[in-house]
Amino acid sequence: MTAQELPISGDADVVRVRQAVRAAAVQAKLSLVDQTKLVTAASELARNTLTYGGGGGALVEQVDNGLRKGVKAVFRDKGPGIADVAQALTDGFTSGSGMGLGLGGARRLVDEFAIETAPGDGTTVTVVKWAR
Amino acid sequence: MERLPILKIGQMLLVSIQVDLRDDMVIALQEDLADRIVETGARGVVIDITALDIVDSFTGRMLATIAALSRVLDAETVVVGMRPAVAITLVELGLSLDGIKTALDVERGMRLLSSARGTAR
Amino acid sequence: MTSEPFGDLIDRCRAAEDDLVRRWRADVAASLRGRISEIELDKELREILDAVLSAVASADGADTRSAAYGEVRALLVDLSRGRALQGFSPRETAISVFALKKAVRDSVGTGPEFTAFSDVIDELGLFTFESYAKTREEVISNQAEQLLELATPVVKLWQGVVALPLVGTLDSARAQVVMEKLLQTLVDTGSEYAIIDITGVPAVDTQVAQHLLKTIVAARLMGAECIISGIRPQIAQTIVALGIEFGDIATKATLADALLLALGRIGVDVTAEMSKRGL
């Protein structure tokens, strides 16, 4: 159960984060659909870290609560932070303006979702997906 | 930067995505396709995503943009080969890709374009 | 080499190993009531005893989570898995470990160091119980999965048309499995039409209706169309009362009507097909 720390500073890093999350999800024996959901959520969040947080890092690790295995991914940036979290979580990506954060969508794809942010203080998003 | 190859088959263009998509490649594809449609006078575009194991909101929006763009240039776009897990995830994500034509595979996608436009040779 | 809290307990156990195993085996065998042979049990317990004594004698002897206990844990996982799969009760499984305490007490005697040893056995007993529970969970979830598989047959009706006759109550978990299986079948059979027949579904709630809708949207993303058939009057009323929009989704009263619709869209001439097949 090794944790993997990955930098996010370019488009290629987003791909690497996806691959790391996929590998962890396969190891934790998530179903194909759950793997796909988690990797998609990770892709949204890694892109947010890059685009809105000005880059940062991701931590990917396997977790075990005694009954089930899962994968936890943490996305951190030292960007401007989010002033209105509730608004950021409402679906914006369908507006087509390109301003959507994908946060609300990512939240629906995982089992646990936590966000820590304050204006000027960066943003940390933690997600967990458990094997069914 | 790596660019996605665009093949011309009859009056159609075929893009078969076989690599892990980076955002910059997605943006480049959008530009390249618009150029190629005008250049070749293609009437249809088939985007094969059989090999893609995820489609996130960025890629989803790109597909919608390509479809809109090609429509303006008088060409129809069909997205083919979306995997079940990808489709389920997109629905959960809230992206229904309205206005995009879809087909199970490249062959059916091409047939769909041909019958829609009567361009079968 | 013996670590402090256990004094010379380990040496005394080693000296009395045969007597210890005999007493331990007797207790365990009584609880298992002959469902495992004495020879098998003897081998199993000897292995565990040997591993436990070696682990306790190591520098990390008091810490059952340490690397020194690796082999012990592996043996206990084997034991609890085996017991769980053979249908032994939690009590019968746990006693296999806890009975060692009594055997040591009766055979080697209690001293101040017995307390430390007893703590170790308690920890190992709990560990055994935990892995027993884990195996049971796995067995149960496997069975649940198999039941789901059984309850969701996807059948091919025609080249390009598959049907999913749903029977029984649909809960969220089952709806999800059904959805995945149907979509996978579309790919595997290259079918552009799927008929979801809900004649056998007694009731539909908001969640299930949402799952149906999601399946239909997902199928469209893949290039296939779904037709829902067999909507009973009560269910139609529920759907309307819940305010669920079925929008432009094709619905038909019966599976036969749905099949005709699909064949029509594919462009199959039924009369011609019948004469071709001599019907």
Short mmCIF file of C-alpha atoms in Angstrom, two decimals:
data_model
loop_
_atom_site.label_atom_id
_atom_site.label_comp_id
_atom_site.label_asym_id
_atom_site.label_seq_id
_atom_site.Cartn_x
_atom_site.Cartn_y
_atom_site.Cartn_z
CA MET A 1 0.00 0.00 0.00
CA THR A 2 2.43 2.62 -1.16
CA ALA A 3 1.43 6.21 -1.60
CA GLN A 4 2.51 7.93 -4.76
CA GLU A 5 3.25 11.64 -4.93
CA LEU A 6 2.98 13.24 -8.38
CA PRO A 7 3.58 16.82 -9.48
CA ILE A 8 0.98 18.60 -11.63
CA SER A 9 2.54 21.32 -13.70
CA GLY A 10 1.57 20.49 -17.29
CA ASP A 11 -0.84 18.56 -19.52
CA ALA A 12 1.40 15.50 -19.51
CA ASP A 13 1.21 15.40 -15.68
CA VAL A 14 -2.59 15.17 -15.84
CA VAL A 15 -2.17 12.04 -17.99
CA ARG A 16 0.36 10.61 -15.51
CA VAL A 17 -2.00 11.23 -12.57
CA ARG A 18 -4.76 9.40 -14.47
CA GLN A 19 -2.44 6.45 -15.09
CA ALA A 20 -1.37 6.29 -11.43
CA VAL A 21 -4.99 6.41 -10.25
CA ARG A 22 -5.94 3.70 -12.76
CA ALA A 23 -3.12 1.44 -11.55
CA ALA A 24 -4.14 1.93 -7.90
CA ALA A 25 -7.81 1.27 -8.78
CA VAL A 26 -6.92 -1.97 -10.55
CA GLN A 27 -4.88 -3.08 -7.53
CA ALA A 28 -7.73 -2.26 -5.15
CA LYS A 29 -9.96 -4.43 -7.39
CA LEU A 30 -12.47 -1.71 -8.23
CA SER A 31 -14.95 -2.76 -10.92
CA LEU A 32 -14.30 -1.47 -14.43
CA VAL A 33 -17.08 1.10 -14.13
CA ASP A 34 -15.81 2.29 -10.74
CA GLN A 35 -12.26 2.50 -12.08
CA THR A 36 -13.52 4.62 -14.95
CA LYS A 37 -15.49 6.89 -12.63
CA LEU A 38 -12.54 7.42 -10.31
CA VAL A 39 -10.05 8.05 -13.12
CA THR A 40 -12.47 10.52 -14.72
CA ALA A 41 -12.91 12.36 -11.40
CA ALA A 42 -9.12 12.43 -10.98
CA SER A 43 -8.77 13.86 -14.46
CA GLU A 44 -11.21 16.68 -13.66
CA LEU A 45 -9.50 17.46 -10.36
CA ALA A 46 -5.95 17.30 -11.74
CA ARG A 47 -6.98 19.70 -14.50
CA ASN A 48 -8.49 22.05 -11.92
CA THR A 49 -5.23 21.96 -9.98
CA LEU A 50 -3.39 22.89 -13.15
CA THR A 51 -5.80 25.45 -14.59
CA TYR A 52 -7.24 27.18 -11.55
CA GLY A 53 -4.59 26.41 -8.91
CA GLY A 54 -1.63 27.23 -11.12
CA GLY A 55 -0.21 23.74 -10.63
CA GLY A 56 0.40 21.65 -7.55
CA GLY A 57 0.50 17.97 -6.77
CA ALA A 58 -1.48 14.79 -6.33
CA LEU A 59 -1.13 12.03 -3.78
CA VAL A 60 -2.53 8.64 -4.80
CA GLU A 61 -2.76 5.77 -2.34
CA GLN A 62 -4.61 2.57 -1.64
CA VAL A 63 -6.75 2.53 1.47
CA ASP A 64 -8.36 -0.27 3.48
CA ASN A 65 -11.08 0.22 6.08
CA GLY A 66 -10.94 -3.39 7.25
CA LEU A 67 -13.93 -4.45 5.16
CA ARG A 68 -13.23 -2.93 1.81
CA LYS A 69 -10.34 -1.70 -0.24
CA GLY A 70 -10.32 1.57 -2.02
CA VAL A 71 -8.27 4.34 -3.53
CA LYS A 72 -7.74 7.79 -2.10
CA ALA A 73 -6.50 10.69 -4.18
CA VAL A 74 -5.59 14.12 -2.80
CA PHE A 75 -5.13 17.17 -5.04
CA ARG A 76 -3.30 20.18 -3.65
CA ASP A 77 -2.50 23.58 -5.04
CA LYS A 78 -1.29 26.87 -3.63
CA GLY A 79 -3.47 28.90 -5.96
CA PRO A 80 -6.00 31.64 -5.23
CA GLY A 81 -8.41 29.25 -3.50
CA ILE A 82 -12.16 29.19 -3.94
CA ALA A 83 -14.26 31.93 -2.37
CA ASP A 84 -17.66 30.29 -2.83
CA VAL A 85 -17.39 26.52 -2.56
CA ALA A 86 -21.13 25.94 -2.86
CA GLN A 87 -21.17 27.78 -6.16
CA ALA A 88 -18.08 25.97 -7.40
CA LEU A 89 -19.83 22.66 -6.73
CA THR A 90 -22.91 23.52 -8.79
CA ASP A 91 -22.69 22.27 -12.34
CA GLY A 92 -21.00 24.84 -14.47
CA PHE A 93 -19.49 22.65 -17.11
CA THR A 94 -22.72 22.38 -19.04
CA SER A 95 -22.86 26.13 -19.51
CA GLY A 96 -20.40 25.72 -22.34
CA SER A 97 -18.52 28.85 -21.36
CA GLY A 98 -15.47 26.80 -20.48
CA MET A 99 -15.55 28.13 -16.95
CA GLY A 100 -16.98 24.97 -15.44
CA LEU A 101 -14.85 23.54 -12.67
CA GLY A 102 -15.92 19.95 -13.02
CA LEU A 103 -16.00 19.84 -9.21
CA GLY A 104 -19.67 18.94 -8.96
CA GLY A 105 -19.26 16.25 -11.59
CA ALA A 106 -16.21 14.79 -9.87
CA ARG A 107 -18.10 14.67 -6.58
CA ARG A 108 -20.85 12.54 -8.13
CA LEU A 109 -18.30 10.03 -9.41
CA VAL A 110 -16.71 9.17 -6.05
CA ASP A 111 -17.87 7.82 -2.69
CA GLU A 112 -16.19 10.41 -0.47
CA PHE A 113 -15.42 13.99 -1.35
CA ALA A 114 -13.86 16.69 0.83
CA ILE A 115 -12.69 20.15 -0.09
CA GLU A 116 -10.53 22.49 1.96
CA THR A 117 -10.01 25.96 0.63
CA ALA A 118 -9.88 29.64 1.49
CA PRO A 119 -9.25 32.68 -0.67
CA GLY A 120 -5.49 33.11 -1.04
CA ASP A 121 -4.82 29.86 0.73
CA GLY A 122 -4.88 27.28 -2.04
CA THR A 123 -7.22 24.33 -2.44
CA THR A 124 -7.06 20.70 -1.32
CA VAL A 125 -9.58 18.20 -2.64
CA THR A 126 -9.66 14.66 -1.27
CA VAL A 127 -11.65 11.87 -2.92
CA VAL A 128 -12.10 8.19 -2.06
CA LYS A 129 -13.69 5.41 -4.07
CA TRP A 130 -14.35 2.04 -2.42
CA ALA A 131 -14.48 -1.34 -4.09
CA ARG A 132 -18.07 -2.60 -4.13
CA MET B 1 3.88 17.97 -29.84
CA GLU B 2 2.31 14.71 -30.90
CA ARG B 3 -0.70 15.31 -33.20
CA LEU B 4 -3.52 12.89 -33.86
CA PRO B 5 -3.50 11.54 -37.44
CA ILE B 6 -6.53 12.36 -39.60
CA LEU B 7 -7.25 9.88 -42.40
CA LYS B 8 -9.29 10.68 -45.49
CA ILE B 9 -11.56 7.88 -46.68
CA GLY B 10 -13.72 8.79 -49.64
CA GLN B 11 -15.59 11.90 -48.64
CA MET B 12 -15.04 11.30 -44.95
CA LEU B 13 -12.36 12.01 -42.44
CA LEU B 14 -11.48 9.41 -39.82
CA VAL B 15 -9.74 10.13 -36.53
CA SER B 16 -8.95 7.05 -34.49
CA ILE B 17 -7.70 8.04 -31.06
CA GLN B 18 -5.20 5.44 -29.87
CA VAL B 19 -3.22 7.32 -27.21
CA ASP B 20 -3.82 8.81 -23.78
CA LEU B 21 -5.24 12.22 -24.65
CA ARG B 22 -3.46 15.31 -23.43
CA ASP B 23 -5.42 18.54 -23.37
CA ASP B 24 -3.09 20.25 -25.85
CA MET B 25 -3.57 17.36 -28.31
CA VAL B 26 -7.33 17.78 -27.98
CA ILE B 27 -7.12 21.47 -28.82
CA ALA B 28 -4.79 20.78 -31.75
CA LEU B 29 -7.19 18.16 -33.12
CA GLN B 30 -10.00 20.70 -33.14
CA GLU B 31 -7.91 23.08 -35.27
CA ASP B 32 -6.52 20.38 -37.56
CA LEU B 33 -9.96 18.96 -38.26
CA ALA B 34 -11.42 22.32 -39.23
CA ASP B 35 -8.50 22.85 -41.62
CA ARG B 36 -8.81 19.39 -43.15
CA ILE B 37 -12.58 19.66 -43.66
CA VAL B 38 -12.13 22.85 -45.67
CA GLU B 39 -9.08 21.51 -47.50
CA THR B 40 -10.68 18.21 -48.56
CA GLY B 41 -14.30 19.23 -48.79
CA ALA B 42 -15.17 16.27 -46.57
CA ARG B 43 -18.84 15.76 -45.81
CA GLY B 44 -18.43 13.68 -42.71
CA VAL B 45 -16.11 13.13 -39.75
CA VAL B 46 -15.86 9.86 -37.81
CA ILE B 47 -14.14 10.05 -34.44
CA ASP B 48 -13.28 6.58 -33.14
CA ILE B 49 -12.89 6.51 -29.36
CA THR B 50 -12.89 2.71 -28.95
CA ALA B 51 -9.45 2.86 -27.35
CA LEU B 52 -10.26 5.68 -24.92
CA ASP B 53 -10.68 4.41 -21.37
CA ILE B 54 -12.03 7.70 -20.12
CA VAL B 55 -13.77 10.76 -21.52
CA ASP B 56 -13.82 13.64 -19.06
CA SER B 57 -15.67 16.94 -19.35
CA PHE B 58 -12.81 18.54 -21.28
CA THR B 59 -12.73 15.82 -23.94
CA GLY B 60 -16.53 15.68 -23.95
CA ARG B 61 -16.74 19.41 -24.62
CA MET B 62 -14.13 19.04 -27.36
CA LEU B 63 -16.31 16.40 -29.08
CA ALA B 64 -19.29 18.74 -28.91
CA THR B 65 -17.23 21.63 -30.26
CA ILE B 66 -15.91 19.54 -33.16
CA ALA B 67 -19.47 18.48 -34.01
CA ALA B 68 -20.67 22.10 -33.98
CA LEU B 69 -17.66 23.31 -35.91
CA SER B 70 -17.96 20.70 -38.64
CA ARG B 71 -21.69 21.38 -38.96
CA VAL B 72 -20.89 25.00 -39.75
CA LEU B 73 -18.48 23.71 -42.40
CA ASP B 74 -21.24 21.47 -43.83
CA ALA B 75 -19.93 18.16 -42.49
CA GLU B 76 -21.57 15.75 -40.02
CA THR B 77 -19.68 14.27 -37.09
CA VAL B 78 -20.22 10.80 -35.64
CA VAL B 79 -18.53 9.62 -32.46
CA VAL B 80 -18.11 5.83 -32.50
CA GLY B 81 -17.02 3.07 -30.16
CA MET B 82 -17.68 4.62 -26.77
CA ARG B 83 -17.15 1.96 -24.12
CA PRO B 84 -20.01 1.14 -21.72
CA ALA B 85 -18.04 2.21 -18.63
CA VAL B 86 -17.20 5.50 -20.32
CA ALA B 87 -20.83 6.10 -21.29
CA ILE B 88 -22.07 5.36 -17.75
CA THR B 89 -19.46 7.73 -16.31
CA LEU B 90 -20.35 10.52 -18.73
CA VAL B 91 -24.01 10.24 -17.79
CA GLU B 92 -23.10 10.37 -14.09
CA LEU B 93 -20.88 13.35 -14.78
CA GLY B 94 -23.88 15.09 -16.30
CA LEU B 95 -22.64 15.26 -19.87
CA SER B 96 -25.17 13.90 -22.37
CA LEU B 97 -23.44 15.27 -25.49
CA ASP B 98 -26.71 16.44 -27.00
CA GLY B 99 -26.55 16.98 -30.71
CA ILE B 100 -23.72 14.54 -31.30
CA LYS B 101 -24.42 11.53 -33.49
CA THR B 102 -23.11 8.22 -32.21
CA ALA B 103 -22.61 4.70 -33.53
CA LEU B 104 -21.33 1.41 -32.14
CA ASP B 105 -18.31 1.15 -34.44
CA VAL B 106 -16.50 2.79 -37.38
CA GLU B 107 -18.38 0.76 -39.99
CA ARG B 108 -21.79 1.70 -38.63
CA GLY B 109 -20.64 5.30 -38.19
CA MET B 110 -19.67 5.52 -41.85
CA ARG B 111 -22.93 3.92 -42.93
CA LEU B 112 -24.84 6.41 -40.80
CA LEU B 113 -23.07 9.32 -42.49
CA SER B 114 -23.56 7.88 -45.96
CA SER B 115 -27.28 7.27 -45.52
CA ALA B 116 -27.79 10.69 -43.95
CA ARG B 117 -26.12 12.52 -46.80
CA GLY B 118 -26.57 10.12 -49.66
CA THR B 119 -22.84 10.28 -50.26
CA ALA B 120 -22.28 6.53 -50.52
CA ARG B 121 -20.15 5.74 -53.49
CA MET C 1 17.44 -15.96 22.87
CA THR C 2 14.42 -14.90 24.87
CA SER C 3 13.04 -11.41 25.17
CA GLU C 4 12.35 -9.94 28.58
CA PRO C 5 8.57 -9.97 29.24
CA PHE C 6 8.29 -13.66 28.50
CA GLY C 7 11.15 -14.87 30.75
CA ASP C 8 11.93 -18.53 30.07
CA LEU C 9 8.33 -19.30 29.10
CA ILE C 10 9.27 -20.02 25.52
CA ASP C 11 11.98 -22.50 26.51
CA ARG C 12 9.58 -24.27 28.83
CA CYS C 13 6.96 -24.43 26.05
CA ARG C 14 9.50 -25.83 23.62
CA ALA C 15 10.44 -28.50 26.14
CA ALA C 16 6.80 -29.48 26.64
CA GLU C 17 5.82 -29.05 22.99
CA ASP C 18 4.29 -32.50 22.50
CA ASP C 19 2.22 -32.35 25.66
CA LEU C 20 1.13 -28.82 24.77
CA VAL C 21 -0.02 -29.76 21.29
CA ARG C 22 -1.84 -32.80 22.68
CA ARG C 23 -3.83 -30.71 25.18
CA TRP C 24 -4.47 -27.95 22.67
CA ARG C 25 -5.61 -30.41 20.00
CA ALA C 26 -7.95 -32.14 22.45
CA ASP C 27 -9.73 -28.87 23.25
CA VAL C 28 -9.95 -27.78 19.63
CA ALA C 29 -11.06 -31.22 18.43
CA ALA C 30 -13.87 -31.25 20.97
CA SER C 31 -15.25 -28.00 19.56
CA LEU C 32 -14.89 -29.11 15.94
CA ARG C 33 -16.71 -32.40 16.59
CA GLY C 34 -14.72 -34.48 14.15
CA ARG C 35 -15.22 -32.31 11.11
CA ILE C 36 -11.45 -32.04 10.68
CA SER C 37 -9.28 -35.14 11.02
CA GLU C 38 -6.94 -35.41 14.03
CA ILE C 39 -3.91 -35.73 11.75
CA GLU C 40 -4.81 -32.62 9.80
CA LEU C 41 -5.50 -30.71 12.98
CA ASP C 42 -2.25 -31.87 14.56
CA LYS C 43 -0.25 -30.61 11.60
CA GLU C 44 -2.10 -27.31 11.54
CA LEU C 45 -1.68 -26.62 15.26
CA ARG C 46 1.98 -27.69 15.33
CA GLU C 47 2.77 -25.28 12.54
CA ILE C 48 1.00 -22.45 14.31
CA LEU C 49 2.59 -23.24 17.68
CA ASP C 50 6.04 -23.34 16.15
CA ALA C 51 5.49 -20.00 14.40
CA VAL C 52 4.02 -18.40 17.52
CA LEU C 53 6.89 -19.53 19.74
CA SER C 54 9.47 -18.29 17.23
CA ALA C 55 7.68 -14.94 16.94
CA VAL C 56 7.32 -14.51 20.70
CA ALA C 57 11.00 -15.36 21.16
CA SER C 58 12.04 -12.64 18.70
CA ALA C 59 13.04 -9.09 19.65
CA ASP C 60 9.55 -7.81 18.73
CA GLY C 61 7.83 -10.64 20.59
CA ALA C 62 5.28 -8.41 22.32
CA ASP C 63 4.09 -6.71 19.13
CA THR C 64 1.80 -8.97 17.08
CA ARG C 65 1.78 -6.41 14.26
CA SER C 66 5.54 -6.61 13.81
CA ALA C 67 7.29 -8.36 10.94
CA ALA C 68 8.27 -11.18 13.32
CA TYR C 69 4.61 -12.29 13.30
CA GLY C 70 4.37 -12.42 9.50
CA GLU C 71 4.28 -16.19 9.33
CA VAL C 72 1.88 -16.46 12.28
CA ARG C 73 -0.54 -14.06 10.61
CA ALA C 74 -0.31 -15.94 7.31
CA LEU C 75 -1.08 -19.25 9.06
CA LEU C 76 -3.99 -17.74 10.97
CA VAL C 77 -5.44 -16.24 7.78
CA ASP C 78 -5.28 -19.72 6.21
CA LEU C 79 -6.93 -21.24 9.26
CA SER C 80 -9.76 -18.71 9.46
CA ARG C 81 -10.36 -18.77 5.71
CA GLY C 82 -10.57 -22.55 5.76
CA ARG C 83 -12.94 -22.56 8.74
CA ALA C 84 -15.14 -19.84 7.24
CA LEU C 85 -15.43 -21.61 3.89
CA GLN C 86 -16.19 -24.94 5.58
CA GLY C 87 -19.02 -23.29 7.48
CA PHE C 88 -17.60 -23.33 11.00
CA SER C 89 -19.07 -20.83 13.44
CA PRO C 90 -17.09 -17.81 14.68
CA ARG C 91 -16.85 -19.46 18.12
CA GLU C 92 -15.48 -22.71 16.72
CA THR C 93 -12.91 -20.75 14.77
CA ALA C 94 -11.79 -18.45 17.58
CA ILE C 95 -11.43 -21.32 20.03
CA SER C 96 -8.72 -22.83 17.85
CA VAL C 97 -6.52 -19.93 18.92
CA PHE C 98 -7.78 -19.16 22.41
CA ALA C 99 -7.49 -22.81 23.53
CA LEU C 100 -3.72 -22.47 23.27
CA LYS C 101 -3.83 -20.28 26.38
CA LYS C 102 -5.41 -23.02 28.45
CA ALA C 103 -3.01 -25.61 27.05
CA VAL C 104 0.01 -23.51 28.06
CA ARG C 105 -1.47 -22.85 31.50
CA ASP C 106 -2.15 -26.55 32.14
CA SER C 107 1.04 -27.85 30.60
CA VAL C 108 3.69 -25.26 31.46
CA GLY C 109 1.99 -23.48 34.34
CA THR C 110 1.38 -19.82 35.03
CA GLY C 111 4.03 -17.38 36.06
CA PRO C 112 4.34 -13.60 35.88
CA GLU C 113 5.36 -13.97 32.22
CA PHE C 114 2.09 -15.77 31.43
CA THR C 115 0.20 -12.45 31.40
CA ALA C 116 2.33 -11.12 28.55
CA PHE C 117 1.89 -14.36 26.64
CA SER C 118 -1.84 -14.29 27.27
CA ASP C 119 -2.01 -10.78 25.80
CA VAL C 120 -0.31 -12.03 22.64
CA ILE C 121 -2.82 -14.87 22.28
CA ASP C 122 -5.72 -12.45 22.78
CA GLU C 123 -4.39 -10.27 19.97
CA LEU C 124 -3.92 -13.25 17.67
CA GLY C 125 -7.42 -14.49 18.53
CA LEU C 126 -8.90 -11.14 17.55
CA PHE C 127 -6.87 -11.15 14.37
CA THR C 128 -8.20 -14.60 13.51
CA PHE C 129 -11.73 -13.47 14.14
CA GLU C 130 -11.26 -10.45 11.92
CA SER C 131 -10.00 -12.49 8.99
CA TYR C 132 -12.81 -14.98 9.56
CA ALA C 133 -15.34 -12.15 9.26
CA LYS C 134 -13.60 -10.86 6.14
CA THR C 135 -13.86 -14.24 4.42
CA ARG C 136 -17.54 -14.50 5.34
CA GLU C 137 -18.11 -11.06 3.83
CA GLU C 138 -16.45 -12.21 0.64
CA VAL C 139 -18.58 -15.36 0.51
CA ILE C 140 -21.75 -13.33 0.99
CA SER C 141 -20.88 -10.71 -1.59
CA ASN C 142 -19.91 -13.40 -4.10
CA GLN C 143 -23.26 -15.08 -3.61
CA ALA C 144 -25.08 -11.79 -3.98
CA GLU C 145 -23.21 -11.19 -7.21
CA GLN C 146 -24.08 -14.62 -8.55
CA LEU C 147 -27.73 -14.04 -7.73
CA LEU C 148 -27.65 -10.76 -9.61
CA GLU C 149 -26.07 -12.49 -12.59
CA LEU C 150 -28.77 -15.14 -12.58
CA ALA C 151 -31.52 -12.59 -12.36
CA THR C 152 -30.46 -10.54 -15.37
CA PRO C 153 -30.48 -12.48 -18.60
CA VAL C 154 -29.90 -10.45 -21.74
CA VAL C 155 -31.25 -12.30 -24.78
CA LYS C 156 -30.72 -11.73 -28.47
CA LEU C 157 -34.06 -11.47 -30.30
CA TRP C 158 -32.81 -10.67 -33.76
CA GLN C 159 -29.60 -9.68 -35.47
CA GLY C 160 -29.08 -6.24 -33.91
CA VAL C 161 -31.85 -6.47 -31.29
CA VAL C 162 -31.36 -7.62 -27.69
CA ALA C 163 -33.96 -7.79 -24.94
CA LEU C 164 -33.66 -7.54 -21.19
CA PRO C 165 -36.75 -9.00 -19.51
CA LEU C 166 -36.71 -7.69 -15.96
CA VAL C 167 -38.46 -9.76 -13.32
CA GLY C 168 -38.84 -8.88 -9.67
CA THR C 169 -38.02 -5.89 -7.56
CA LEU C 170 -35.33 -3.60 -8.89
CA ASP C 171 -33.21 -1.97 -6.24
CA SER C 172 -30.43 0.46 -6.92
CA ALA C 173 -27.64 -2.14 -6.81
CA ARG C 174 -29.44 -4.50 -9.16
CA ALA C 175 -30.41 -1.70 -11.52
CA GLN C 176 -26.74 -0.79 -11.75
CA VAL C 177 -25.64 -4.34 -12.59
CA VAL C 178 -28.43 -4.66 -15.13
CA MET C 179 -27.41 -1.41 -16.77
CA GLU C 180 -23.78 -2.45 -17.09
CA LYS C 181 -24.64 -5.88 -18.44
CA LEU C 182 -27.07 -4.55 -21.02
CA LEU C 183 -24.60 -1.98 -22.33
CA GLN C 184 -21.80 -4.55 -22.53
CA THR C 185 -24.10 -6.89 -24.48
CA LEU C 186 -24.79 -4.12 -27.00
CA VAL C 187 -21.06 -3.95 -27.70
CA ASP C 188 -20.49 -7.70 -27.70
CA THR C 189 -23.35 -8.45 -30.10
CA GLY C 190 -23.12 -5.25 -32.13
CA SER C 191 -26.77 -4.52 -31.42
CA GLU C 192 -28.25 -1.10 -32.10
CA TYR C 193 -31.55 -1.80 -30.37
CA ALA C 194 -32.25 -2.87 -26.80
CA ILE C 195 -35.68 -3.65 -25.46
CA ILE C 196 -36.08 -3.31 -21.71
CA ASP C 197 -39.21 -5.20 -20.75
CA ILE C 198 -40.53 -4.34 -17.31
CA THR C 199 -43.72 -6.44 -17.38
CA GLY C 200 -42.39 -8.43 -14.43
CA VAL C 201 -41.43 -5.46 -12.32
CA PRO C 202 -44.05 -4.84 -9.61
CA ALA C 203 -43.13 -1.24 -8.82
CA VAL C 204 -40.86 1.53 -9.95
CA ASP C 205 -39.60 4.25 -7.64
CA THR C 206 -37.76 7.45 -8.52
CA GLN C 207 -34.35 5.87 -8.13
CA VAL C 208 -35.10 2.94 -10.39
CA ALA C 209 -36.68 5.21 -12.99
CA GLN C 210 -33.55 7.35 -12.85
CA HIS C 211 -31.40 4.27 -13.42
CA LEU C 212 -33.50 3.32 -16.43
CA LEU C 213 -33.14 6.81 -17.83
CA LYS C 214 -29.39 6.81 -17.28
CA THR C 215 -29.10 3.45 -19.06
CA ILE C 216 -30.99 4.83 -22.02
CA VAL C 217 -28.83 7.95 -22.22
CA ALA C 218 -25.65 5.87 -21.88
CA ALA C 219 -26.84 3.53 -24.66
CA ARG C 220 -27.40 6.55 -26.90
CA LEU C 221 -23.87 7.76 -26.22
CA MET C 222 -22.69 4.39 -27.48
CA GLY C 223 -24.84 4.57 -30.59
CA ALA C 224 -27.76 2.36 -29.56
CA GLU C 225 -31.45 2.95 -28.88
CA CYS C 226 -33.52 1.55 -26.01
CA ILE C 227 -37.22 0.78 -26.13
CA ILE C 228 -39.13 0.23 -22.91
CA SER C 229 -41.99 -2.24 -23.03
CA GLY C 230 -44.52 -3.64 -20.59
CA ILE C 231 -45.18 -0.53 -18.55
CA ARG C 232 -48.13 -1.48 -16.38
CA PRO C 233 -50.89 1.03 -15.58
CA GLN C 234 -49.77 1.45 -11.95
CA ILE C 235 -46.20 2.08 -13.03
CA ALA C 236 -47.32 4.58 -15.66
CA GLN C 237 -49.20 6.39 -12.91
CA THR C 238 -46.16 6.37 -10.64
CA ILE C 239 -43.97 7.73 -13.39
CA VAL C 240 -46.36 10.56 -14.09
CA ALA C 241 -46.96 11.24 -10.39
CA LEU C 242 -43.22 11.37 -9.70
CA GLY C 243 -42.84 13.85 -12.51
CA ILE C 244 -40.20 11.75 -14.27
CA GLU C 245 -39.71 12.87 -17.84
CA PHE C 246 -39.41 9.99 -20.28
CA GLY C 247 -39.16 12.57 -23.04
CA ASP C 248 -38.52 11.11 -26.47
CA ILE C 249 -37.88 7.58 -25.23
CA ALA C 250 -39.84 4.98 -27.14
CA THR C 251 -42.29 3.03 -24.99
CA LYS C 252 -44.51 0.16 -26.10
CA ALA C 253 -47.24 -1.79 -24.34
CA THR C 254 -45.79 -5.22 -25.06
CA LEU C 255 -42.47 -6.83 -25.89
CA ALA C 256 -43.98 -7.89 -29.26
CA ASP C 257 -44.80 -4.29 -30.18
CA ALA C 258 -41.32 -3.19 -29.14
CA LEU C 259 -39.74 -5.89 -31.30
CA LEU C 260 -41.85 -4.84 -34.29
CA LEU C 261 -40.77 -1.24 -33.77
CA ALA C 262 -37.09 -2.24 -33.65
CA LEU C 263 -37.42 -4.47 -36.73
CA GLY C 264 -39.17 -1.67 -38.56
CA ARG C 265 -36.39 0.76 -37.77
CA ILE C 266 -33.70 -1.68 -38.84
CA GLY C 267 -35.69 -2.18 -42.05
CA VAL C 268 -36.55 -5.87 -41.66
CA ASP C 269 -39.48 -6.99 -43.80
CA VAL C 270 -41.18 -9.48 -41.49
CA THR C 271 -43.36 -11.11 -44.17
CA ALA C 272 -40.37 -11.60 -46.45
CA GLU C 273 -38.29 -12.98 -43.58
CA MET C 274 -41.06 -15.45 -42.72
CA SER C 275 -41.36 -16.81 -46.24
CA LYS C 276 -37.56 -16.98 -46.46
CA ARG C 277 -37.55 -19.21 -43.38
CA GLY C 278 -40.51 -21.23 -44.60
CA LEU C 279 -42.83 -20.12 -41.81
#
